[in-house]
mmCIF file of C-alpha atoms and ligand atoms in Angstrom:
data_model
loop_
_atom_site.group_PDB
_atom_site.id
_atom_site.type_symbol
_atom_site.label_atom_id
_atom_site.label_comp_id
_atom_site.label_asym_id
_atom_site.label_seq_id
_atom_site.Cartn_x
_atom_site.Cartn_y
_atom_site.Cartn_z
ATOM 1 C CA UNK A 1 16.065 -13.068 9.354
ATOM 2 C CA UNK A 2 18.541 -10.420 7.971
ATOM 3 C CA UNK A 3 17.335 -6.062 8.031
ATOM 4 C CA UNK A 4 19.461 -4.427 5.991
ATOM 5 C CA UNK A 5 17.702 -0.759 6.662
ATOM 6 C CA UNK A 6 17.699 1.501 3.470
ATOM 7 C CA UNK A 7 15.666 4.481 2.693
ATOM 8 C CA UNK A 8 13.313 3.301 -0.525
ATOM 9 C CA UNK A 9 13.305 6.692 -2.514
ATOM 10 C CA UNK A 10 17.435 6.193 -2.497
ATOM 11 C CA UNK A 11 17.475 5.295 -5.998
ATOM 12 C CA UNK A 12 21.450 4.647 -4.996
ATOM 13 C CA UNK A 13 20.944 3.099 -2.591
ATOM 14 C CA UNK A 14 18.262 0.953 -3.426
ATOM 15 C CA UNK A 15 20.117 0.141 -6.875
ATOM 16 C CA UNK A 16 22.505 -1.110 -4.516
ATOM 17 C CA UNK A 17 21.000 -3.469 -2.088
ATOM 18 C CA UNK A 18 21.215 -6.371 -2.270
ATOM 19 C CA UNK A 19 24.911 -6.239 -3.060
ATOM 20 C CA UNK A 20 25.286 -5.473 0.278
ATOM 21 C CA UNK A 21 27.103 -7.960 1.967
ATOM 22 C CA UNK A 22 24.822 -9.363 4.504
ATOM 23 C CA UNK A 23 23.533 -10.674 1.884
ATOM 24 C CA UNK A 24 25.563 -11.193 -0.885
ATOM 25 C CA UNK A 25 24.672 -15.155 -0.580
ATOM 26 C CA UNK A 26 21.247 -14.629 -1.852
ATOM 27 C CA UNK A 27 20.699 -16.705 -4.871
ATOM 28 C CA UNK A 28 16.691 -16.214 -4.710
ATOM 29 C CA UNK A 29 14.180 -14.831 -3.032
ATOM 30 C CA UNK A 30 10.842 -16.411 -2.816
ATOM 31 C CA UNK A 31 8.606 -13.430 -1.216
ATOM 32 C CA UNK A 32 8.519 -9.887 -1.469
ATOM 33 C CA UNK A 33 5.787 -7.850 0.445
ATOM 34 C CA UNK A 34 6.523 -4.211 0.194
ATOM 35 C CA UNK A 35 4.994 -1.923 2.857
ATOM 36 C CA UNK A 36 7.194 1.500 3.177
ATOM 37 C CA UNK A 37 5.016 3.963 2.941
ATOM 38 C CA UNK A 38 3.673 7.492 4.428
ATOM 39 C CA UNK A 39 -0.044 9.477 4.643
ATOM 40 C CA UNK A 40 0.486 12.706 4.423
ATOM 41 C CA UNK A 41 -3.068 15.221 4.164
ATOM 42 C CA UNK A 42 -3.394 18.417 1.740
ATOM 43 C CA UNK A 43 -5.584 21.206 2.698
ATOM 44 C CA UNK A 44 -6.526 22.029 -0.576
ATOM 45 C CA UNK A 45 -6.437 25.485 -0.482
ATOM 46 C CA UNK A 46 -2.417 24.699 -0.647
ATOM 47 C CA UNK A 47 -2.100 22.027 -2.776
ATOM 48 C CA UNK A 48 1.645 22.051 -1.699
ATOM 49 C CA UNK A 49 3.638 20.616 -3.865
ATOM 50 C CA UNK A 50 7.143 19.086 -1.844
ATOM 51 C CA UNK A 51 4.013 16.894 -0.281
ATOM 52 C CA UNK A 52 2.755 15.648 -3.062
ATOM 53 C CA UNK A 53 6.609 15.027 -3.833
ATOM 54 C CA UNK A 54 7.329 12.660 -1.186
ATOM 55 C CA UNK A 55 4.660 11.328 -0.842
ATOM 56 C CA UNK A 56 4.636 10.182 -4.503
ATOM 57 C CA UNK A 57 8.667 8.957 -3.928
ATOM 58 C CA UNK A 58 7.983 7.138 -0.878
ATOM 59 C CA UNK A 59 4.369 5.340 -1.921
ATOM 60 C CA UNK A 60 5.296 4.568 -5.732
ATOM 61 C CA UNK A 61 9.038 5.780 -6.330
ATOM 62 C CA UNK A 62 9.802 3.789 -3.821
ATOM 63 C CA UNK A 63 8.267 0.882 -4.730
ATOM 64 C CA UNK A 64 9.491 0.733 -8.709
ATOM 65 C CA UNK A 65 12.724 1.337 -7.183
ATOM 66 C CA UNK A 66 11.918 -1.508 -4.542
ATOM 67 C CA UNK A 67 11.052 -3.721 -7.245
ATOM 68 C CA UNK A 68 13.751 -3.262 -9.982
ATOM 69 C CA UNK A 69 15.809 -4.835 -7.104
ATOM 70 C CA UNK A 70 13.910 -7.446 -6.371
ATOM 71 C CA UNK A 71 13.129 -8.383 -10.056
ATOM 72 C CA UNK A 72 16.516 -10.408 -10.515
ATOM 73 C CA UNK A 73 16.219 -13.199 -7.820
ATOM 74 C CA UNK A 74 12.330 -13.141 -7.002
ATOM 75 C CA UNK A 75 13.144 -14.550 -10.965
ATOM 76 C CA UNK A 76 16.058 -16.962 -9.290
ATOM 77 C CA UNK A 77 13.198 -18.089 -7.496
ATOM 78 C CA UNK A 78 10.077 -18.543 -10.361
ATOM 79 C CA UNK A 79 13.040 -20.844 -12.285
ATOM 80 C CA UNK A 80 14.167 -22.939 -9.843
ATOM 81 C CA UNK A 81 10.662 -23.432 -7.381
ATOM 82 C CA UNK A 82 7.609 -24.908 -8.080
ATOM 83 C CA UNK A 83 5.387 -22.555 -6.893
ATOM 84 C CA UNK A 84 5.149 -18.616 -9.066
ATOM 85 C CA UNK A 85 7.568 -16.539 -5.806
ATOM 86 C CA UNK A 86 5.722 -13.366 -5.204
ATOM 87 C CA UNK A 87 5.350 -9.652 -5.552
ATOM 88 C CA UNK A 88 3.601 -8.289 -3.337
ATOM 89 C CA UNK A 89 2.477 -4.586 -1.270
ATOM 90 C CA UNK A 90 0.401 -2.830 0.101
ATOM 91 C CA UNK A 91 -1.940 -0.382 -1.775
ATOM 92 C CA UNK A 92 -5.357 0.610 -0.078
ATOM 93 C CA UNK A 93 -8.799 0.659 0.134
ATOM 94 C CA UNK A 94 -8.268 4.477 -0.311
ATOM 95 C CA UNK A 95 -8.507 3.800 -3.938
ATOM 96 C CA UNK A 96 -11.687 2.885 -4.139
ATOM 97 C CA UNK A 97 -13.781 6.077 -3.812
ATOM 98 C CA UNK A 98 -12.077 9.623 -3.236
ATOM 99 C CA UNK A 99 -11.574 10.625 0.497
ATOM 100 C CA UNK A 100 -11.561 14.185 1.970
ATOM 101 C CA UNK A 101 -7.605 15.605 2.105
ATOM 102 C CA UNK A 102 -6.545 12.273 0.724
ATOM 103 C CA UNK A 103 -4.875 13.809 -2.511
ATOM 104 C CA UNK A 104 -1.803 13.371 -2.113
ATOM 105 C CA UNK A 105 -1.523 9.869 -0.288
ATOM 106 C CA UNK A 106 -4.758 8.127 -2.660
ATOM 107 C CA UNK A 107 -3.212 8.980 -5.794
ATOM 108 C CA UNK A 108 0.080 7.394 -4.646
ATOM 109 C CA UNK A 109 -2.167 4.575 -3.793
ATOM 110 C CA UNK A 110 -3.728 4.778 -6.935
ATOM 111 C CA UNK A 111 -0.521 5.172 -8.690
ATOM 112 C CA UNK A 112 1.189 1.643 -7.013
ATOM 113 C CA UNK A 113 -1.984 -0.982 -7.962
ATOM 114 C CA UNK A 114 -2.092 0.191 -10.968
ATOM 115 C CA UNK A 115 1.750 -0.294 -11.495
ATOM 116 C CA UNK A 116 1.369 -4.016 -9.997
ATOM 117 C CA UNK A 117 -1.610 -4.804 -12.317
ATOM 118 C CA UNK A 118 -0.011 -4.118 -14.866
ATOM 119 C CA UNK A 119 3.497 -5.541 -13.888
ATOM 120 C CA UNK A 120 1.146 -8.697 -13.252
ATOM 121 C CA UNK A 121 0.548 -8.768 -16.725
ATOM 122 C CA UNK A 122 4.322 -9.521 -17.828
ATOM 123 C CA UNK A 123 5.514 -11.394 -14.712
ATOM 124 C CA UNK A 124 3.392 -14.447 -14.593
ATOM 125 C CA UNK A 125 3.660 -17.338 -14.498
ATOM 126 C CA UNK A 126 6.813 -17.452 -12.614
ATOM 127 C CA UNK A 127 5.717 -14.247 -9.994
ATOM 128 C CA UNK A 128 2.843 -13.919 -8.412
ATOM 129 C CA UNK A 129 1.797 -10.325 -7.930
ATOM 130 C CA UNK A 130 -0.958 -9.572 -5.522
ATOM 131 C CA UNK A 131 -2.206 -6.506 -4.692
ATOM 132 C CA UNK A 132 -3.228 -5.645 -0.551
ATOM 133 C CA UNK A 133 -5.594 -2.899 -0.341
ATOM 134 C CA UNK A 134 -6.159 -2.829 3.759
ATOM 135 C CA UNK A 135 -8.712 -0.597 5.154
ATOM 136 C CA UNK A 136 -8.383 0.442 8.399
ATOM 137 C CA UNK A 137 -5.175 -1.210 10.912
ATOM 138 C CA UNK A 138 -4.009 0.513 14.027
ATOM 139 C CA UNK A 139 -0.500 1.429 13.521
ATOM 140 C CA UNK A 140 1.888 4.620 14.012
ATOM 141 C CA UNK A 141 0.616 5.712 10.819
ATOM 142 C CA UNK A 142 -3.051 5.759 11.529
ATOM 143 C CA UNK A 143 -2.417 7.332 15.736
ATOM 144 C CA UNK A 144 -2.527 10.885 13.183
ATOM 145 C CA UNK A 145 -6.415 10.587 11.793
ATOM 146 C CA UNK A 146 -8.070 12.633 13.683
ATOM 147 C CA UNK A 147 -11.702 11.252 12.456
ATOM 148 C CA UNK A 148 -13.835 8.259 13.198
ATOM 149 C CA UNK A 149 -11.929 4.684 11.036
ATOM 150 C CA UNK A 150 -14.161 2.546 11.500
ATOM 151 C CA UNK A 151 -13.721 -1.903 11.247
ATOM 152 C CA UNK A 152 -10.392 -1.652 12.589
ATOM 153 C CA UNK A 153 -7.832 -4.092 13.002
ATOM 154 C CA UNK A 154 -5.128 -4.406 14.646
ATOM 155 C CA UNK A 155 -1.428 -5.034 13.034
ATOM 156 C CA UNK A 156 -1.498 -8.314 14.182
ATOM 157 C CA UNK A 157 -4.470 -9.232 12.699
ATOM 158 C CA UNK A 158 -3.228 -7.966 9.564
ATOM 159 C CA UNK A 159 0.024 -8.950 9.097
ATOM 160 C CA UNK A 160 -1.855 -12.746 10.205
ATOM 161 C CA UNK A 161 -4.273 -12.566 7.459
ATOM 162 C CA UNK A 162 -1.816 -10.959 4.840
ATOM 163 C CA UNK A 163 0.419 -14.103 5.093
ATOM 164 C CA UNK A 164 -1.898 -16.939 5.362
ATOM 165 C CA UNK A 165 -3.664 -15.788 2.369
ATOM 166 C CA UNK A 166 -0.380 -15.009 0.158
ATOM 167 C CA UNK A 167 -0.270 -18.645 0.177
ATOM 168 C CA UNK A 168 -2.625 -19.305 -1.889
ATOM 169 C CA UNK A 169 -1.249 -16.514 -4.413
ATOM 170 C CA UNK A 170 -3.571 -14.526 -5.259
ATOM 171 C CA UNK A 171 -4.068 -11.557 -6.824
ATOM 172 C CA UNK A 172 -5.344 -9.364 -4.596
ATOM 173 C CA UNK A 173 -6.499 -9.412 -0.948
ATOM 174 C CA UNK A 174 -8.655 -7.258 1.228
ATOM 175 C CA UNK A 175 -9.427 -6.352 4.409
ATOM 176 C CA UNK A 176 -11.824 -6.499 6.125
ATOM 177 C CA UNK A 177 -14.477 -7.540 4.193
ATOM 178 C CA UNK A 178 -16.734 -5.778 5.694
ATOM 179 C CA UNK A 179 -15.066 -2.286 4.521
ATOM 180 C CA UNK A 180 -14.370 -3.401 1.434
ATOM 181 C CA UNK A 181 -18.163 -4.611 0.412
ATOM 182 C CA UNK A 182 -19.147 -1.063 1.892
ATOM 183 C CA UNK A 183 -16.467 0.788 0.262
ATOM 184 C CA UNK A 184 -17.062 -1.059 -3.556
ATOM 185 C CA UNK A 185 -20.949 -0.337 -2.373
ATOM 186 C CA UNK A 186 -20.196 3.886 -2.019
ATOM 187 C CA UNK A 187 -18.278 3.089 -5.473
ATOM 188 C CA UNK A 188 -21.014 2.178 -7.718
ATOM 189 C CA UNK A 189 -23.024 4.865 -5.942
ATOM 190 C CA UNK A 190 -21.109 8.073 -6.657
ATOM 191 C CA UNK A 191 -23.991 10.228 -5.951
ATOM 192 C CA UNK A 192 -24.872 9.161 -2.970
ATOM 193 C CA UNK A 193 -21.074 8.464 -1.351
ATOM 194 C CA UNK A 194 -20.428 11.889 -2.510
ATOM 195 C CA UNK A 195 -23.629 13.390 -1.729
ATOM 196 C CA UNK A 196 -24.784 12.400 1.079
ATOM 197 C CA UNK A 197 -22.317 10.477 3.066
ATOM 198 C CA UNK A 198 -18.684 12.693 2.034
ATOM 199 C CA UNK A 199 -21.076 15.736 3.491
ATOM 200 C CA UNK A 200 -21.868 14.216 6.572
ATOM 201 C CA UNK A 201 -18.390 12.860 7.364
ATOM 202 C CA UNK A 202 -16.576 16.784 6.720
ATOM 203 C CA UNK A 203 -19.116 17.964 9.874
ATOM 204 C CA UNK A 204 -18.566 15.591 11.773
ATOM 205 C CA UNK A 205 -14.553 16.245 11.711
ATOM 206 C CA UNK A 206 -15.276 20.198 11.747
ATOM 207 C CA UNK A 207 -17.400 19.070 15.314
ATOM 208 C CA UNK A 208 -14.604 16.744 16.618
ATOM 209 C CA UNK A 209 -12.562 18.642 19.639
HETATM 210 N N1 NAP B 301 -2.439 1.689 8.945
HETATM 211 C C1 NAP B 301 -3.089 1.702 7.677
HETATM 212 O O1 NAP B 301 -4.463 2.195 8.198
HETATM 213 C C2 NAP B 301 -3.654 1.122 6.369
HETATM 214 C C3 NAP B 301 -4.789 1.373 5.635
HETATM 215 C C4 NAP B 301 -3.868 1.158 4.445
HETATM 216 C C5 NAP B 301 -2.843 0.562 3.702
HETATM 217 N N2 NAP B 301 -1.387 1.014 4.967
HETATM 218 C C6 NAP B 301 -0.075 1.346 4.583
HETATM 219 O O2 NAP B 301 0.273 0.344 4.388
HETATM 220 C C7 NAP B 301 1.844 0.309 4.397
HETATM 221 C C8 NAP B 301 2.922 0.454 5.724
HETATM 222 O O3 NAP B 301 1.944 1.748 6.641
HETATM 223 P P1 NAP B 301 1.538 1.158 8.035
HETATM 224 O O4 NAP B 301 0.016 1.536 8.132
HETATM 225 O O5 NAP B 301 2.409 0.023 8.704
HETATM 226 O O6 NAP B 301 2.576 2.865 8.678
HETATM 227 P P2 NAP B 301 3.782 2.692 9.643
HETATM 228 O O7 NAP B 301 3.463 2.681 11.051
HETATM 229 O O8 NAP B 301 4.133 4.265 9.731
HETATM 230 O O9 NAP B 301 4.751 2.099 8.933
HETATM 231 C C9 NAP B 301 5.123 2.863 8.128
HETATM 232 C C10 NAP B 301 6.259 2.520 8.032
HETATM 233 O O10 NAP B 301 7.036 3.149 6.759
HETATM 234 C C11 NAP B 301 8.606 3.029 6.580
HETATM 235 N N3 NAP B 301 9.138 3.897 5.853
HETATM 236 C C12 NAP B 301 8.261 5.201 5.392
HETATM 237 N N4 NAP B 301 9.713 6.051 4.366
HETATM 238 C C13 NAP B 301 10.149 5.168 3.956
HETATM 239 C C14 NAP B 301 11.260 5.418 3.214
HETATM 240 N N5 NAP B 301 11.410 6.265 2.241
HETATM 241 N N6 NAP B 301 12.479 4.101 3.089
HETATM 242 C C15 NAP B 301 12.365 2.968 3.806
HETATM 243 N N7 NAP B 301 10.544 3.094 4.348
HETATM 244 C C16 NAP B 301 9.958 3.808 5.239
HETATM 245 C C17 NAP B 301 8.968 3.368 8.033
HETATM 246 O O11 NAP B 301 9.544 3.129 8.551
HETATM 247 P P3 NAP B 301 10.714 4.166 9.309
HETATM 248 O O12 NAP B 301 9.470 4.115 10.379
HETATM 249 O O13 NAP B 301 12.002 3.826 9.773
HETATM 250 O O14 NAP B 301 10.200 5.654 8.735
HETATM 251 C C18 NAP B 301 7.481 1.798 8.524
HETATM 252 O O15 NAP B 301 8.530 1.098 8.558
HETATM 253 C C19 NAP B 301 2.107 2.084 4.412
HETATM 254 O O16 NAP B 301 2.382 1.614 3.226
HETATM 255 C C20 NAP B 301 0.315 2.226 4.017
HETATM 256 O O17 NAP B 301 0.357 3.507 3.439
HETATM 257 C C21 NAP B 301 -1.506 1.131 6.342
#
């Protein structure tokens, strides 16, 4: 494994990523998983535009630049392998319904999901595009959260499920299933989600120590 540290928001560095001497020998890429992301919560009384820029730059534009960098090598793989190459990216179940203070993070992941849905149309059949929708995963990102995080998976559980699911070249991966089912129901019943569940969640947060 050859690590190539890079800031995914740096247009110039991303342009040159696979030209670096450590990887100049690479003739193809069979799979790419885009996972770089940040989460910042918004205060609605101050819709800080620089916060929105940071989150969109990393979670959305970073994925665009990464895809641009990887596509030529993914195409090489698609042309020579018997199975499709994989382009996967980590979106979020926060895109299913509105969540409090997630105006920037949720919007960036919704943009990412649409980007992938649209890419899927243009890259098939050689490159299989997969959108990964996690619920809560135990990582440094979720350490900052001050609210209950039901059905949380460990990073190891999540990584194992994602990698084994990718073998089948799915269009999407959801994990865990129970959270997917719950939030799909919430999306179908917006009156209950926004009228009952969200007021309860925000009340809980206000009384939490
Ligand atoms: N944890 C969850 O519950 C959860 C749920 C849904 C979706 N996700 C998504 O899963 C992905 C992984 O998140 P995580 O939970 O593993 O969070 P994490 O522990 O905070 O990891 C985020 C990773 O992204 C990298 N990163 C951030 N900005 C970057 C940039 N500009 N250029 C390059 N790398 C950058 C970080 O690198 P450095 O450490 O070097 O900064 C870090 O390795 C994210 O896209 C996140 O939105 C997470």
